[in-house]
CSV table of C-alpha atoms in Angstrom, one decimal:
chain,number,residue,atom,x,y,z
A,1,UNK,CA,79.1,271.3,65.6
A,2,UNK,CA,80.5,270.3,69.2
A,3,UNK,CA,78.6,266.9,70.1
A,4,UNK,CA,80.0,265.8,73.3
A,5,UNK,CA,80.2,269.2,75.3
A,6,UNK,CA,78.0,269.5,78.6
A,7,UNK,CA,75.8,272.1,76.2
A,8,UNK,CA,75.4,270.3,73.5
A,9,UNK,CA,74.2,267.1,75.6
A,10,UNK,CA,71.8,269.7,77.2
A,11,UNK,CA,70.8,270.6,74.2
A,12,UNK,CA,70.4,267.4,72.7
A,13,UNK,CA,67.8,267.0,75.6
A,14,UNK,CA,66.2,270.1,74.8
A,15,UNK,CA,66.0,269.4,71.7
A,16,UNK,CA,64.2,265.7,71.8
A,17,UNK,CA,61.7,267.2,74.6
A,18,UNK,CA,60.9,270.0,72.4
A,19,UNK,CA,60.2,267.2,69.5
A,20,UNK,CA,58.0,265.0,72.0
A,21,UNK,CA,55.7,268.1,72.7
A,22,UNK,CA,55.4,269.1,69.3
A,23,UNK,CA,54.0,265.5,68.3
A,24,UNK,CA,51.6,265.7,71.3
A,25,UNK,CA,50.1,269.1,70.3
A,26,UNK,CA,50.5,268.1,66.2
A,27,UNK,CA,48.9,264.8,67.0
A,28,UNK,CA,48.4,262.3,63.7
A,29,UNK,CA,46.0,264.7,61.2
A,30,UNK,CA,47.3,267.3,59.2
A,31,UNK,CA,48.6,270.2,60.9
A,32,UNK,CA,46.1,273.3,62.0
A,33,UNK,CA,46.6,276.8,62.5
A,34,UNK,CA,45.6,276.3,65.5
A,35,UNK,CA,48.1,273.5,66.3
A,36,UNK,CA,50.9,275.7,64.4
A,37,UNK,CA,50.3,278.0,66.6
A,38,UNK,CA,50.7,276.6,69.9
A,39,UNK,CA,54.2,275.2,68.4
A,40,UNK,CA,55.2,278.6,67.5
A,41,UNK,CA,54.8,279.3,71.0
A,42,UNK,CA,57.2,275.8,71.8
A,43,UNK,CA,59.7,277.3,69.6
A,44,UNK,CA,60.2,280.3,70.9
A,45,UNK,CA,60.3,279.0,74.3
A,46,UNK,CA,63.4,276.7,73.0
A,47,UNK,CA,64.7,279.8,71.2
A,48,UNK,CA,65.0,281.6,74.4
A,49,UNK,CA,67.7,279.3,75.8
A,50,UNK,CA,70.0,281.2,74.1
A,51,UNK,CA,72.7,279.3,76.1
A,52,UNK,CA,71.7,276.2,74.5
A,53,UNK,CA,72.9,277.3,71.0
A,54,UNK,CA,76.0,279.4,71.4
A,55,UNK,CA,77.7,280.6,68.2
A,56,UNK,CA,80.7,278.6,68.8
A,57,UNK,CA,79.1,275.3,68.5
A,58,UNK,CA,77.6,276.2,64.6
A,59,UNK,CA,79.8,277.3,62.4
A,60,UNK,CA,79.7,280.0,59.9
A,61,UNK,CA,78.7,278.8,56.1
A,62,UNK,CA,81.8,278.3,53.6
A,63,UNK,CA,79.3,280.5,51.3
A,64,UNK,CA,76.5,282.2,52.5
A,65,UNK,CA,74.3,279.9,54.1
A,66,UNK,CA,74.0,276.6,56.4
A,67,UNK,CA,71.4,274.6,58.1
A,68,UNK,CA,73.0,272.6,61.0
A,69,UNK,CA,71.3,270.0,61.8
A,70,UNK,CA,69.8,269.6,65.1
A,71,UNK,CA,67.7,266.9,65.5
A,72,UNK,CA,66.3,264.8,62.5
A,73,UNK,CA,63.7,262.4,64.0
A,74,UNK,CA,63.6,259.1,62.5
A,75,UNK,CA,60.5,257.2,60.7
A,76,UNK,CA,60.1,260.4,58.5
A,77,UNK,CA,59.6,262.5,61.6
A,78,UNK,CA,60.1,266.4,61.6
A,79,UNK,CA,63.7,268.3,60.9
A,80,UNK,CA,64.9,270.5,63.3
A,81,UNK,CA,67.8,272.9,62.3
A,82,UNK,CA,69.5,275.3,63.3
A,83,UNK,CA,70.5,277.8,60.5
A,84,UNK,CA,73.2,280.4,59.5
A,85,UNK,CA,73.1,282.9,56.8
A,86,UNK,CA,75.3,285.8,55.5
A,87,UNK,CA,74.0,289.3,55.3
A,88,UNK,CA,72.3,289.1,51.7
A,89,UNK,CA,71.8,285.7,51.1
A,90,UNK,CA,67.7,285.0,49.8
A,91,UNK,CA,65.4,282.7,48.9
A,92,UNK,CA,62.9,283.5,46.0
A,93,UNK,CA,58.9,282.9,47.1
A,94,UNK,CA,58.7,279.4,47.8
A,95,UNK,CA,56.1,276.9,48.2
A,96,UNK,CA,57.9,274.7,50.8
A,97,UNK,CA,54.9,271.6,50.5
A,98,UNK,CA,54.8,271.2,53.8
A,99,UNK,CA,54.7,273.5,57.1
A,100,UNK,CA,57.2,275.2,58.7
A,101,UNK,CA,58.5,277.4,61.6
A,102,UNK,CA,61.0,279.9,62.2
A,103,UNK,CA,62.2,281.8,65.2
A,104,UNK,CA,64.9,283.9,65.2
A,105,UNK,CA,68.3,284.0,67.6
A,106,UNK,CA,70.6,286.9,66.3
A,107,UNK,CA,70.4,289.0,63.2
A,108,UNK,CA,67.7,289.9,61.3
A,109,UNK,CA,65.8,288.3,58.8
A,110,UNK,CA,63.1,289.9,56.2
A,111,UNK,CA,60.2,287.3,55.7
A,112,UNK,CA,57.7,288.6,52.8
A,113,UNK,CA,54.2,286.8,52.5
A,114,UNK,CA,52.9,286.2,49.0
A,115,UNK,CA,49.6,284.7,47.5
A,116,UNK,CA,49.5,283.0,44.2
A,117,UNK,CA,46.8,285.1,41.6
A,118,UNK,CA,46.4,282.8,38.4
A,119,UNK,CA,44.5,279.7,38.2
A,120,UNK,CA,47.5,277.4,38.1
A,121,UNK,CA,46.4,276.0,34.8
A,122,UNK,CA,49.6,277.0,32.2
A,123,UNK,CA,52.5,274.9,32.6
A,124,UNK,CA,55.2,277.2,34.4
A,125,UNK,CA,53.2,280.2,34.7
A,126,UNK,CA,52.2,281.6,37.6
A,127,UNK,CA,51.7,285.3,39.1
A,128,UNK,CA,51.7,286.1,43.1
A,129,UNK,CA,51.1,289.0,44.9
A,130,UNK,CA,52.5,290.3,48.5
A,131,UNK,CA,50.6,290.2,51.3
A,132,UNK,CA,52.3,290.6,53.8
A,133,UNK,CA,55.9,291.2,55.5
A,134,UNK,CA,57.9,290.8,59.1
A,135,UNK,CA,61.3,290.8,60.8
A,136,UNK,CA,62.5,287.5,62.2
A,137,UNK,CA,64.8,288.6,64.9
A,138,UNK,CA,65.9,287.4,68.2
A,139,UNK,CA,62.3,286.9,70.5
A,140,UNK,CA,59.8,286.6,67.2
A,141,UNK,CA,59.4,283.9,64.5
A,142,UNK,CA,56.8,283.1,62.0
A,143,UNK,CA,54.6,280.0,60.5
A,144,UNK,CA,53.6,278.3,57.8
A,145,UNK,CA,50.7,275.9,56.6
A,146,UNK,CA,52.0,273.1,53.6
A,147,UNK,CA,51.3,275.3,50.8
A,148,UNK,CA,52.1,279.3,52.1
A,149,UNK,CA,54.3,281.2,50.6
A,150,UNK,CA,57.3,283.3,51.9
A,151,UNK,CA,60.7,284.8,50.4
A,152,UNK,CA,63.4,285.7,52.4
A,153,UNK,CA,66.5,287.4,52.6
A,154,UNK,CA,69.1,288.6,55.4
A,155,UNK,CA,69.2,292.1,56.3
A,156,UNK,CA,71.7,294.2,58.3
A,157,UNK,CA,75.0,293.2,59.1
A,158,UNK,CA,75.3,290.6,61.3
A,159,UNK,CA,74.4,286.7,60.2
A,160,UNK,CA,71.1,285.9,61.0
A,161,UNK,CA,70.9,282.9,63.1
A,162,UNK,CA,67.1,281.1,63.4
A,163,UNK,CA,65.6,278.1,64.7
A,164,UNK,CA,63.8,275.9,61.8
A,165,UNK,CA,61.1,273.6,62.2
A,166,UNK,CA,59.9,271.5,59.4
A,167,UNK,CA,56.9,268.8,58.8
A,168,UNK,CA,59.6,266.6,57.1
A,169,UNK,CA,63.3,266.8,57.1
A,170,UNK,CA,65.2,268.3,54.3
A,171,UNK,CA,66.4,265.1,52.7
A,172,UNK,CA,63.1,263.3,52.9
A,173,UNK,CA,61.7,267.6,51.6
A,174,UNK,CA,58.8,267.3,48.8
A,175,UNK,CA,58.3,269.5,45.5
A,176,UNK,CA,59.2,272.7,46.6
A,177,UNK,CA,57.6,275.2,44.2
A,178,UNK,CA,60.0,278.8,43.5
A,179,UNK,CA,57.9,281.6,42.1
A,180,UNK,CA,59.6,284.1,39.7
A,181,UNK,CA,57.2,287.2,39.5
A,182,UNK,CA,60.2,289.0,37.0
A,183,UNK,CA,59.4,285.8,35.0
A,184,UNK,CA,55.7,285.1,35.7
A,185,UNK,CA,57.5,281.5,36.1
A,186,UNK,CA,57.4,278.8,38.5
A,187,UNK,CA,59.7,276.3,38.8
A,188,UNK,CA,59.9,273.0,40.5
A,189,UNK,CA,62.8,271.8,43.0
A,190,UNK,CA,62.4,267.8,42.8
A,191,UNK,CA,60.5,266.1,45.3
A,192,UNK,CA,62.9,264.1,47.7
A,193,UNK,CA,59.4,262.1,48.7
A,194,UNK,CA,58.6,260.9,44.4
A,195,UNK,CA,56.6,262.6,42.1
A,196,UNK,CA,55.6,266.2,43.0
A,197,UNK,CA,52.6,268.7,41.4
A,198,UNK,CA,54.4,269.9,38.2
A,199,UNK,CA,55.8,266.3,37.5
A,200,UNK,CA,52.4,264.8,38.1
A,201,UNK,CA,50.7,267.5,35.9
A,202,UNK,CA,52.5,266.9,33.0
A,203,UNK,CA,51.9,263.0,33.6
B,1,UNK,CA,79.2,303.2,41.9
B,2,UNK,CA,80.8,301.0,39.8
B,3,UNK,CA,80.3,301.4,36.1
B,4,UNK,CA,77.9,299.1,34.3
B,5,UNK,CA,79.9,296.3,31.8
B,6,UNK,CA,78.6,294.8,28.6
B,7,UNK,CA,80.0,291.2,28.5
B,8,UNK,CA,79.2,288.1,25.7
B,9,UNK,CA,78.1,285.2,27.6
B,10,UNK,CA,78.1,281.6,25.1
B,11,UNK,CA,75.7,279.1,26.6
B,12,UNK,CA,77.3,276.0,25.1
B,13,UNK,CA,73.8,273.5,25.5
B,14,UNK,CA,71.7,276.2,23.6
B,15,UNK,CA,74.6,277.3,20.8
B,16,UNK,CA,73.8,281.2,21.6
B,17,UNK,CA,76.0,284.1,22.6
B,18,UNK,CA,74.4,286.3,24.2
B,19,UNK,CA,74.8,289.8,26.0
B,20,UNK,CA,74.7,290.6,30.0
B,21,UNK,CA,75.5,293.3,31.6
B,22,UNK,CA,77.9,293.1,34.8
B,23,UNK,CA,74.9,294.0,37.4
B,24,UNK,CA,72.7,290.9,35.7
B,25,UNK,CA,73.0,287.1,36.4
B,26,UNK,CA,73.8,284.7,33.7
B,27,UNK,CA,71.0,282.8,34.0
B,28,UNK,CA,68.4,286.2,34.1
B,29,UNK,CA,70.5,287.0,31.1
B,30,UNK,CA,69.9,284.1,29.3
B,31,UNK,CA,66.1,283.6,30.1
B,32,UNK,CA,65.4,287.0,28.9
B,33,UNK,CA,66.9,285.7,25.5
B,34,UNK,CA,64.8,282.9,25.3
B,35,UNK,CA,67.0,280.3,26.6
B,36,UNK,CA,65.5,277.8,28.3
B,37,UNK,CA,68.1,277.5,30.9
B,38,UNK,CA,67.5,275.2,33.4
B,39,UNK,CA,66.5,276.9,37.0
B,40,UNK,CA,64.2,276.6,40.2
B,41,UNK,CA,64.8,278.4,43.1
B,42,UNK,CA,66.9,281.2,40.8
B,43,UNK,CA,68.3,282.6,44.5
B,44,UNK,CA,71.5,279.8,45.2
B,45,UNK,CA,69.4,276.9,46.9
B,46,UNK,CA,68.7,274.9,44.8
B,47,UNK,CA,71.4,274.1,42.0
B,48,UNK,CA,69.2,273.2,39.5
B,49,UNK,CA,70.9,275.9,37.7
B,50,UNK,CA,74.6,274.2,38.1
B,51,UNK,CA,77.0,275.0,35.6
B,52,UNK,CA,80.3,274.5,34.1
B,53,UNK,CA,82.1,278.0,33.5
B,54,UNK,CA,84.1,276.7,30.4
B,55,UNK,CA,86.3,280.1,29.9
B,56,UNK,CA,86.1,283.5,31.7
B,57,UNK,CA,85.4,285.2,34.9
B,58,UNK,CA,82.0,285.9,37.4
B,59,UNK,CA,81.0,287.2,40.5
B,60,UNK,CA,78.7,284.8,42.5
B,61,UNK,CA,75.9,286.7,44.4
B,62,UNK,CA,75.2,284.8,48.3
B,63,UNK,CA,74.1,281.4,47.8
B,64,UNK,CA,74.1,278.2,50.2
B,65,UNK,CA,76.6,275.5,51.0
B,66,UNK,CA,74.3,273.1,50.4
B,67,UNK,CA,74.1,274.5,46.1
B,68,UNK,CA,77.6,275.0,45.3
B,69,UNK,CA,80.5,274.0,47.6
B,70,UNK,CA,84.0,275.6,47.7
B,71,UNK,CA,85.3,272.3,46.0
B,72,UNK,CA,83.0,272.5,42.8
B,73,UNK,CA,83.3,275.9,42.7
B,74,UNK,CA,87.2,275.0,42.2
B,75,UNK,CA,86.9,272.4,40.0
B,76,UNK,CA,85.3,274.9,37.6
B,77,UNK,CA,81.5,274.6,38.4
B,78,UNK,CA,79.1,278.0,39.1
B,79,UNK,CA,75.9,278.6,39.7
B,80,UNK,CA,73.5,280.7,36.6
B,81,UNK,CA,71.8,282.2,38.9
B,82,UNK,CA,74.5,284.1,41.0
B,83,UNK,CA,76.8,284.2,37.9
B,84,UNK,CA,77.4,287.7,36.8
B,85,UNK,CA,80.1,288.4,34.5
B,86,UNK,CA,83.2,289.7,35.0
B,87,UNK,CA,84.7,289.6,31.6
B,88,UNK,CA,83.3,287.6,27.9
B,89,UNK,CA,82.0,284.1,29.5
B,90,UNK,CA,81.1,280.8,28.2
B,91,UNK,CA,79.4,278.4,30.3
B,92,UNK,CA,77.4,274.8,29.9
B,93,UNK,CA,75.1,274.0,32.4
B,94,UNK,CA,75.3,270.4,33.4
């Protein structure tokens, strides 16, 4: 990613404004819908400076996906990224721990909507349902409270560029829970943060 | 459309040969024979699932930079979950 270009400075400030609003409307609770919602709306808005985030400037993954980052505030503050992914690259349904944000650039990306159905009770079991589904494309992005869960995958042929707003930055992420419905699994990616909710349940 | 292939997959850790078919992942292959293979997101994210391909040939479905980079990928590492075989494997997940 090009630092030092007159875009990428404008960016930059873009970038840290957009931040500053988001802790003004998130204040110090735990996020809200409601709050979530007017953020969605701040995201968008920064998404729709197209200018600001030229292809050029992010590179395309060496595999099939990349999250450039774009601003990762310090004192455990929120990750912004910008991410790239490949025509067919997924994610299974996922329980990031904490909220998140996505608006889209270019491309096209398939967001499905699921709800857990067991009682969480039997170690690496679980069962989910969908309950919904939407395009992320350029002009539309979605939301999430800590414990929703989505899957995604890349559809058409173009890379699907987004806008990613997280509660936490990827490298300070928590437990991030994967369902496997062909499974009736879940499975737990370590918590970058210390113990997470399977590791604490088998405690 | 291609033709489905039978392949033998040998998970060195669990001391099993096992059969997987060229449209199935090494890792779906091997928990549906009771291996306890080690896995979380299942979809190249994660790379819980990392592995060393010890002799023979896959495919790897789209996965992220961030789970297997072009260097491990070289150096003989794969992913189970994006594995799929492309002749008799045998593999050790890390």
């Amino acid at each position: 990613m090009n630092d030092t270009s007159p875009i990428a400075q404008r960016r930059k400030a873009a970038c840290t404004a957009f931040l500053q609003r988001v802790r003004e409307v998130h204040g110090s609770g735990p996020m809200t819908a409601s709050s979530l919602s007017k953020i969605k709306g701040l995201l968008l808005d920064l998404a729709a400076r197209r200018e600001l985030f030229p292809d050029a400037d992010f590179a395309l993954p060496d595999a099939q996906g990349r999250s450039h980052m774009l601003d990762d505030a310090a004192n455990d503050g929120y990750g912004l990224y910008l991410t790239v992914n490949l025509p067919g690259k997924e994610a299974a349904p996922h329980d990031h721990g904490i909220w998140c944000l996505n608006a889209g650039l270019s491309g096209l990306e398939e967001q499905r909507f699921w709800r857990r159905t067991d009682d969480g009770k039997k170690q690496g079991f679980a069962t989910i349902e969908q309950i919904d589904e939407a395009i992320v494309k350029e002009g539309t992005a979605i939301s999430m409270l800590d414990h929703d869960i989505h899957s995604t995958l890349v559809v058409g042929t173009a890379p699907s560029r987004c806008l990613a707003l997280y509660g936490y930055a990827l490298n300070r992420f928590p437990e991030v829970l994967f369902f496997h419905p062909q499974f009736s699994s879940v499975r737990a990616c370590a918590s970058k943060r210390g113990p997470g909710r399977l590791q604490a349940a088998q405690a | 459309m291609p033709r489905t292939r039978r392949y033998k997959i040998t998970v060195g850790n669990a001391g099993k040969t096992i059969p997987c078919t060229s449209d199935q992942t090494i890792l779906v292959a091997a928990i549906t024979a009771g291996i306890d293979y080690p896995y979380a997101c299942a979809t190249g994210n994660c790379a819980t699932c990392i592995s060393r391909l010890e002799a023979g040939m896959v495919d790897l479905l789209p996965h992220g930079d961030g789970a297997l980079s072009r260097k491990q990928e070289d150096a003989g590492l794969t992913l189970a979950c994006r594995a799929r075989p492309r002749s008799d494997v045998k593999i050790a997940w890390l």
